[in-house]
Amino acid sequence: MGKQPKLYTFQDVDALAKTLRAYILQCQQAGLERHNAFKVAVSGGSLPNTLAKALLDPGNGRRDDTVDFAKWEIFFADERAVPLDHEDSNYRLLKDELLDKIPEDLGKPTVHPIDLKYLDDVQEMADQYQEELMRSFAAKDSVKLPIFDLLLLGCGPDGHTCSLFPNHELLRESDAWVAAIEDSPKPPLKRITLSLPVVTHGNKIAFVATGEGKAGILRQIFDTDEGRSLPCGLVNEGGAEKVSWFTDAKAVKGVGFPKRGSL
């Protein structure tokens, strides 16, 4: 058996958030040492709320416990083809839950939303977002895949992550960095998403999954052969030891995979 992801579990979301903060700050430090920036991809769902709990905490004032948002470059792991103020927008969710609440002394991150000119042409939107990535990560012909310092992802009740859904043809996309989806199994139908190779190529990949509604799918992902072919399972397999799961006790009830309580 090859190297495996790490499954961290905590009594509740508050305890989870403390350790998630420490983990993100380790990744931030590594990014700053690597290229004086912290390049992050973020998903939607309940994740932005948990990120706010983790990152807006004042910390202890030490350098290694300080979020340096001015050095952050935030991309969206997936986004819905809707206006930025729409209730389905991942940008709006992150803005409402986290971005608008960042204290001035922590600096403001650089955020890369979708280009609204292409709401009616989701393939062009994906192409344009890929070009946005290229401007940050170097021209596509000079790097095969972008390497995010950290991808912060969620896990859907069907095992989807980003807008990569079970048994969908996009799971086989191997060339594009950003792919368009026009037939999402859950609304809204039109979205863009990072491709699976981009996700698994990240330096670090973190899933946040909380609540008893996640217990069934986490048992499947971690404890069954079928679960390995679900999108989250494919990230576990492709990312291996680079992948960390941050869960609360309710989400891993009945999961047999070995669990850890600290970094």
mmCIF file of C-alpha atoms in Angstrom:
data_model
loop_
_atom_site.group_PDB
_atom_site.id
_atom_site.type_symbol
_atom_site.label_atom_id
_atom_site.label_comp_id
_atom_site.label_asym_id
_atom_site.label_seq_id
_atom_site.Cartn_x
_atom_site.Cartn_y
_atom_site.Cartn_z
ATOM 1 C CA MET A 1 0.000 0.000 0.000
ATOM 2 C CA GLY A 2 1.329 3.444 -0.974
ATOM 3 C CA LYS A 3 1.379 6.569 1.130
ATOM 4 C CA GLN A 4 -2.014 7.602 2.440
ATOM 5 C CA PRO A 5 -3.874 10.805 3.260
ATOM 6 C CA LYS A 6 -4.101 11.981 6.849
ATOM 7 C CA LEU A 7 -7.494 11.975 8.555
ATOM 8 C CA TYR A 8 -7.657 14.456 11.440
ATOM 9 C CA THR A 9 -10.723 14.468 13.640
ATOM 10 C CA PHE A 10 -11.808 16.795 16.440
ATOM 11 C CA GLN A 11 -14.612 16.961 18.972
ATOM 12 C CA ASP A 12 -16.276 19.955 17.313
ATOM 13 C CA VAL A 13 -15.797 22.616 14.648
ATOM 14 C CA ASP A 14 -14.146 25.085 17.061
ATOM 15 C CA ALA A 15 -11.405 22.589 17.916
ATOM 16 C CA LEU A 16 -11.074 21.723 14.224
ATOM 17 C CA ALA A 17 -10.692 25.410 13.331
ATOM 18 C CA LYS A 18 -7.752 25.858 15.733
ATOM 19 C CA THR A 19 -5.773 23.049 14.121
ATOM 20 C CA LEU A 20 -6.846 24.056 10.608
ATOM 21 C CA ARG A 21 -5.423 27.522 11.361
ATOM 22 C CA ALA A 22 -2.063 26.035 12.387
ATOM 23 C CA TYR A 23 -2.014 23.872 9.240
ATOM 24 C CA ILE A 24 -2.866 26.794 6.920
ATOM 25 C CA LEU A 25 -0.190 28.951 8.568
ATOM 26 C CA GLN A 26 2.404 26.194 7.996
ATOM 27 C CA CYS A 27 1.367 26.164 4.326
ATOM 28 C CA GLN A 28 1.500 29.981 4.222
ATOM 29 C CA GLN A 29 5.053 29.952 5.575
ATOM 30 C CA ALA A 30 6.131 27.362 3.007
ATOM 31 C CA GLY A 31 4.595 29.445 0.190
ATOM 32 C CA LEU A 32 6.296 32.634 1.377
ATOM 33 C CA GLU A 33 9.631 30.830 1.516
ATOM 34 C CA ARG A 34 9.023 29.347 -1.928
ATOM 35 C CA HIS A 35 7.937 32.455 -3.862
ATOM 36 C CA ASN A 36 7.029 35.232 -1.390
ATOM 37 C CA ALA A 37 3.326 34.603 -1.991
ATOM 38 C CA PHE A 38 0.654 32.188 -0.803
ATOM 39 C CA LYS A 39 -1.356 30.797 -3.723
ATOM 40 C CA VAL A 40 -4.587 29.199 -2.580
ATOM 41 C CA ALA A 41 -7.641 27.644 -4.251
ATOM 42 C CA VAL A 42 -10.888 27.686 -2.270
ATOM 43 C CA SER A 43 -14.228 25.915 -2.667
ATOM 44 C CA GLY A 44 -17.667 26.951 -1.423
ATOM 45 C CA GLY A 45 -20.269 25.175 0.711
ATOM 46 C CA SER A 46 -19.706 25.336 4.468
ATOM 47 C CA LEU A 47 -15.938 25.796 3.995
ATOM 48 C CA PRO A 48 -15.783 29.645 4.028
ATOM 49 C CA ASN A 49 -17.570 29.735 7.391
ATOM 50 C CA THR A 50 -15.035 27.305 8.902
ATOM 51 C CA LEU A 51 -12.181 29.279 7.316
ATOM 52 C CA ALA A 52 -13.477 32.447 8.968
ATOM 53 C CA LYS A 53 -13.460 30.684 12.356
ATOM 54 C CA ALA A 54 -9.871 29.551 11.737
ATOM 55 C CA LEU A 55 -8.373 32.673 10.197
ATOM 56 C CA LEU A 56 -10.141 35.617 11.847
ATOM 57 C CA ASP A 57 -9.082 34.511 15.319
ATOM 58 C CA PRO A 58 -6.596 37.148 16.572
ATOM 59 C CA GLY A 59 -3.988 34.480 17.394
ATOM 60 C CA ASN A 60 -1.206 34.928 19.920
ATOM 61 C CA GLY A 61 0.632 37.738 18.132
ATOM 62 C CA ARG A 62 3.692 35.666 17.230
ATOM 63 C CA ARG A 63 4.969 35.789 13.649
ATOM 64 C CA ASP A 64 4.204 32.086 13.113
ATOM 65 C CA ASP A 65 0.607 32.675 14.242
ATOM 66 C CA THR A 66 -0.105 35.651 11.990
ATOM 67 C CA VAL A 67 -2.178 35.436 8.821
ATOM 68 C CA ASP A 68 -0.457 37.648 6.214
ATOM 69 C CA PHE A 69 -3.436 38.178 3.900
ATOM 70 C CA ALA A 70 -1.549 40.775 1.839
ATOM 71 C CA LYS A 71 0.577 37.912 0.458
ATOM 72 C CA TRP A 72 -2.428 35.680 -0.312
ATOM 73 C CA GLU A 73 -3.554 35.078 -3.893
ATOM 74 C CA ILE A 74 -6.973 33.406 -3.839
ATOM 75 C CA PHE A 75 -8.441 31.480 -6.767
ATOM 76 C CA PHE A 76 -11.687 29.528 -6.831
ATOM 77 C CA ALA A 77 -11.436 25.743 -7.075
ATOM 78 C CA ASP A 78 -14.803 25.943 -8.782
ATOM 79 C CA GLU A 79 -17.335 28.627 -9.496
ATOM 80 C CA ARG A 80 -20.893 28.838 -10.733
ATOM 81 C CA ALA A 81 -21.684 30.820 -13.908
ATOM 82 C CA VAL A 82 -23.746 33.429 -12.032
ATOM 83 C CA PRO A 83 -23.227 37.122 -11.180
ATOM 84 C CA LEU A 84 -20.828 37.745 -8.280
ATOM 85 C CA ASP A 85 -23.633 38.957 -6.009
ATOM 86 C CA HIS A 86 -25.837 35.909 -6.724
ATOM 87 C CA GLU A 87 -26.656 33.611 -3.802
ATOM 88 C CA ASP A 88 -25.076 30.658 -5.686
ATOM 89 C CA SER A 89 -21.745 32.459 -6.211
ATOM 90 C CA ASN A 90 -18.760 30.987 -4.364
ATOM 91 C CA TYR A 91 -17.128 34.415 -4.598
ATOM 92 C CA ARG A 92 -20.088 36.006 -2.786
ATOM 93 C CA LEU A 93 -20.002 33.275 -0.145
ATOM 94 C CA LEU A 94 -16.285 33.800 0.534
ATOM 95 C CA LYS A 95 -16.730 37.584 0.476
ATOM 96 C CA ASP A 96 -19.632 37.510 2.965
ATOM 97 C CA GLU A 97 -18.115 34.917 5.313
ATOM 98 C CA LEU A 98 -14.429 35.883 5.241
ATOM 99 C CA LEU A 99 -13.139 38.606 2.923
ATOM 100 C CA ASP A 100 -15.368 41.427 4.221
ATOM 101 C CA LYS A 101 -14.450 40.557 7.816
ATOM 102 C CA ILE A 102 -10.646 40.650 7.508
ATOM 103 C CA PRO A 103 -9.215 43.321 9.865
ATOM 104 C CA GLU A 104 -7.221 46.034 8.086
ATOM 105 C CA ASP A 105 -3.996 45.205 9.925
ATOM 106 C CA LEU A 106 -3.933 41.702 8.381
ATOM 107 C CA GLY A 107 -3.873 43.129 4.833
ATOM 108 C CA LYS A 108 -6.125 42.374 1.875
ATOM 109 C CA PRO A 109 -5.661 39.292 -0.304
ATOM 110 C CA THR A 110 -5.586 39.387 -4.105
ATOM 111 C CA VAL A 111 -8.753 37.604 -5.221
ATOM 112 C CA HIS A 112 -9.432 36.207 -8.703
ATOM 113 C CA PRO A 113 -13.173 36.059 -9.475
ATOM 114 C CA ILE A 114 -14.625 34.855 -12.784
ATOM 115 C CA ASP A 115 -14.981 37.273 -15.721
ATOM 116 C CA LEU A 116 -18.680 38.173 -15.925
ATOM 117 C CA LYS A 117 -18.409 38.902 -19.670
ATOM 118 C CA TYR A 118 -18.644 35.147 -20.246
ATOM 119 C CA LEU A 119 -21.705 34.196 -18.176
ATOM 120 C CA ASP A 120 -23.411 32.931 -21.336
ATOM 121 C CA ASP A 121 -20.375 31.026 -22.637
ATOM 122 C CA VAL A 122 -19.087 28.795 -19.875
ATOM 123 C CA GLN A 123 -16.343 27.226 -22.043
ATOM 124 C CA GLU A 124 -14.950 30.682 -22.775
ATOM 125 C CA MET A 125 -15.227 31.486 -19.051
ATOM 126 C CA ALA A 126 -13.151 28.393 -18.257
ATOM 127 C CA ASP A 127 -10.574 29.344 -20.909
ATOM 128 C CA GLN A 128 -10.324 32.881 -19.530
ATOM 129 C CA TYR A 129 -9.940 31.610 -15.963
ATOM 130 C CA GLN A 130 -7.189 29.283 -17.139
ATOM 131 C CA GLU A 131 -5.437 32.313 -18.647
ATOM 132 C CA GLU A 132 -5.775 34.057 -15.281
ATOM 133 C CA LEU A 133 -4.007 31.069 -13.712
ATOM 134 C CA MET A 134 -1.307 31.188 -16.380
ATOM 135 C CA ARG A 135 -0.561 34.828 -15.606
ATOM 136 C CA SER A 136 0.072 33.851 -11.996
ATOM 137 C CA PHE A 137 1.725 30.461 -12.419
ATOM 138 C CA ALA A 138 3.735 31.070 -15.658
ATOM 139 C CA ALA A 139 2.803 30.382 -19.236
ATOM 140 C CA LYS A 140 1.129 27.021 -19.805
ATOM 141 C CA ASP A 141 3.805 25.808 -22.219
ATOM 142 C CA SER A 142 6.476 26.372 -19.578
ATOM 143 C CA VAL A 143 4.687 24.488 -16.785
ATOM 144 C CA LYS A 144 2.525 21.446 -17.384
ATOM 145 C CA LEU A 145 0.346 22.160 -14.359
ATOM 146 C CA PRO A 146 0.076 24.995 -11.827
ATOM 147 C CA ILE A 147 1.227 24.121 -8.314
ATOM 148 C CA PHE A 148 -0.987 25.678 -5.667
ATOM 149 C CA ASP A 149 0.562 26.069 -2.223
ATOM 150 C CA LEU A 150 -2.756 24.862 -0.802
ATOM 151 C CA LEU A 151 -6.168 23.797 -2.074
ATOM 152 C CA LEU A 152 -8.997 24.054 0.473
ATOM 153 C CA LEU A 153 -11.845 21.782 -0.567
ATOM 154 C CA GLY A 154 -15.163 20.414 0.570
ATOM 155 C CA CYS A 155 -16.767 17.013 0.125
ATOM 156 C CA GLY A 156 -20.337 16.694 -1.143
ATOM 157 C CA PRO A 157 -22.758 14.024 0.116
ATOM 158 C CA ASP A 158 -22.189 12.157 -3.174
ATOM 159 C CA GLY A 159 -18.386 12.339 -2.857
ATOM 160 C CA HIS A 160 -17.958 15.240 -5.294
ATOM 161 C CA THR A 161 -15.365 17.958 -4.763
ATOM 162 C CA CYS A 162 -14.882 21.244 -6.661
ATOM 163 C CA SER A 163 -17.401 20.701 -9.490
ATOM 164 C CA LEU A 164 -16.014 17.241 -10.229
ATOM 165 C CA PHE A 165 -18.937 14.842 -9.896
ATOM 166 C CA PRO A 166 -19.046 11.014 -9.670
ATOM 167 C CA ASN A 167 -18.884 9.207 -13.029
ATOM 168 C CA HIS A 168 -18.694 12.507 -14.934
ATOM 169 C CA GLU A 169 -16.541 12.723 -18.054
ATOM 170 C CA LEU A 170 -14.652 15.704 -16.560
ATOM 171 C CA LEU A 171 -12.889 13.267 -14.207
ATOM 172 C CA ARG A 172 -10.941 12.118 -17.279
ATOM 173 C CA GLU A 173 -9.905 15.647 -18.328
ATOM 174 C CA SER A 174 -6.105 15.585 -18.424
ATOM 175 C CA ASP A 175 -5.100 18.620 -20.488
ATOM 176 C CA ALA A 176 -7.109 21.660 -19.346
ATOM 177 C CA TRP A 177 -6.297 23.382 -16.074
ATOM 178 C CA VAL A 178 -9.844 24.734 -15.844
ATOM 179 C CA ALA A 179 -12.814 22.877 -17.317
ATOM 180 C CA ALA A 180 -16.376 23.917 -18.113
ATOM 181 C CA ILE A 181 -19.401 21.917 -16.975
ATOM 182 C CA GLU A 182 -22.848 22.583 -18.439
ATOM 183 C CA ASP A 183 -24.733 19.607 -17.008
ATOM 184 C CA SER A 184 -23.958 19.726 -13.288
ATOM 185 C CA PRO A 185 -25.974 17.065 -11.405
ATOM 186 C CA LYS A 186 -26.891 19.780 -8.897
ATOM 187 C CA PRO A 187 -27.923 23.331 -9.772
ATOM 188 C CA PRO A 188 -26.745 25.667 -11.081
ATOM 189 C CA LEU A 189 -26.022 23.593 -14.202
ATOM 190 C CA LYS A 190 -23.254 25.811 -15.595
ATOM 191 C CA ARG A 191 -19.947 26.023 -13.730
ATOM 192 C CA ILE A 192 -16.190 25.996 -14.123
ATOM 193 C CA THR A 193 -13.846 23.821 -12.089
ATOM 194 C CA LEU A 194 -10.182 23.052 -11.653
ATOM 195 C CA SER A 195 -9.380 19.730 -13.307
ATOM 196 C CA LEU A 196 -8.429 16.676 -11.257
ATOM 197 C CA PRO A 197 -4.706 16.796 -12.277
ATOM 198 C CA VAL A 198 -4.479 20.422 -11.065
ATOM 199 C CA VAL A 199 -6.047 19.481 -7.728
ATOM 200 C CA THR A 200 -3.746 16.515 -7.091
ATOM 201 C CA HIS A 201 -0.671 18.508 -8.234
ATOM 202 C CA GLY A 202 -0.980 20.977 -5.346
ATOM 203 C CA ASN A 203 1.717 21.094 -2.694
ATOM 204 C CA LYS A 204 -0.933 20.544 -0.027
ATOM 205 C CA ILE A 205 -4.603 19.604 -0.327
ATOM 206 C CA ALA A 206 -7.011 19.972 2.601
ATOM 207 C CA PHE A 207 -10.600 18.771 2.842
ATOM 208 C CA VAL A 208 -12.916 20.127 5.516
ATOM 209 C CA ALA A 209 -15.940 17.916 6.247
ATOM 210 C CA THR A 210 -18.200 18.379 9.269
ATOM 211 C CA GLY A 211 -21.546 17.200 10.561
ATOM 212 C CA GLU A 212 -23.336 13.864 10.704
ATOM 213 C CA GLY A 213 -24.545 14.293 7.126
ATOM 214 C CA LYS A 214 -21.006 13.508 5.961
ATOM 215 C CA ALA A 215 -20.562 10.244 7.913
ATOM 216 C CA GLY A 216 -21.990 7.933 5.243
ATOM 217 C CA ILE A 217 -19.929 9.302 2.371
ATOM 218 C CA LEU A 218 -16.719 9.436 4.458
ATOM 219 C CA ARG A 219 -17.167 5.772 5.379
ATOM 220 C CA GLN A 220 -17.487 5.033 1.675
ATOM 221 C CA ILE A 221 -14.464 7.142 0.666
ATOM 222 C CA PHE A 222 -12.125 5.799 3.353
ATOM 223 C CA ASP A 223 -13.338 2.258 3.953
ATOM 224 C CA THR A 224 -14.574 0.846 0.618
ATOM 225 C CA ASP A 225 -13.072 0.036 -2.767
ATOM 226 C CA GLU A 226 -15.965 1.803 -4.539
ATOM 227 C CA GLY A 227 -15.187 4.974 -2.610
ATOM 228 C CA ARG A 228 -11.771 5.197 -4.237
ATOM 229 C CA SER A 229 -13.359 5.956 -7.605
ATOM 230 C CA LEU A 230 -15.436 8.868 -6.242
ATOM 231 C CA PRO A 231 -13.922 12.318 -6.932
ATOM 232 C CA CYS A 232 -12.771 12.734 -3.292
ATOM 233 C CA GLY A 233 -11.338 9.217 -3.393
ATOM 234 C CA LEU A 234 -9.451 10.038 -6.602
ATOM 235 C CA VAL A 235 -7.945 13.101 -4.907
ATOM 236 C CA ASN A 236 -6.919 10.901 -1.967
ATOM 237 C CA GLU A 237 -5.271 8.481 -4.370
ATOM 238 C CA GLY A 238 -3.586 11.098 -6.572
ATOM 239 C CA GLY A 239 -2.516 13.398 -3.721
ATOM 240 C CA ALA A 240 -1.673 10.618 -1.216
ATOM 241 C CA GLU A 241 0.321 11.984 1.726
ATOM 242 C CA LYS A 242 -0.157 15.593 0.508
ATOM 243 C CA VAL A 243 -3.874 15.275 1.408
ATOM 244 C CA SER A 244 -5.214 16.101 4.891
ATOM 245 C CA TRP A 245 -8.830 15.803 6.010
ATOM 246 C CA PHE A 246 -10.127 18.005 8.837
ATOM 247 C CA THR A 247 -13.311 16.537 10.310
ATOM 248 C CA ASP A 248 -15.426 16.675 13.444
ATOM 249 C CA ALA A 249 -16.461 13.593 15.409
ATOM 250 C CA LYS A 250 -19.935 13.479 13.833
ATOM 251 C CA ALA A 251 -18.559 13.344 10.288
ATOM 252 C CA VAL A 252 -16.337 10.300 10.938
ATOM 253 C CA LYS A 253 -18.760 8.253 13.027
ATOM 254 C CA GLY A 254 -18.230 4.641 11.984
ATOM 255 C CA VAL A 255 -15.164 5.357 9.807
ATOM 256 C CA GLY A 256 -12.546 2.631 10.306
ATOM 257 C CA PHE A 257 -9.610 4.452 8.647
ATOM 258 C CA PRO A 258 -6.962 5.511 11.239
ATOM 259 C CA LYS A 259 -7.629 8.949 12.703
ATOM 260 C CA ARG A 260 -5.291 11.568 14.195
ATOM 261 C CA GLY A 261 -6.029 14.248 16.744
ATOM 262 C CA SER A 262 -3.139 16.674 16.115
ATOM 263 C CA LEU A 263 -0.756 17.776 13.341
#
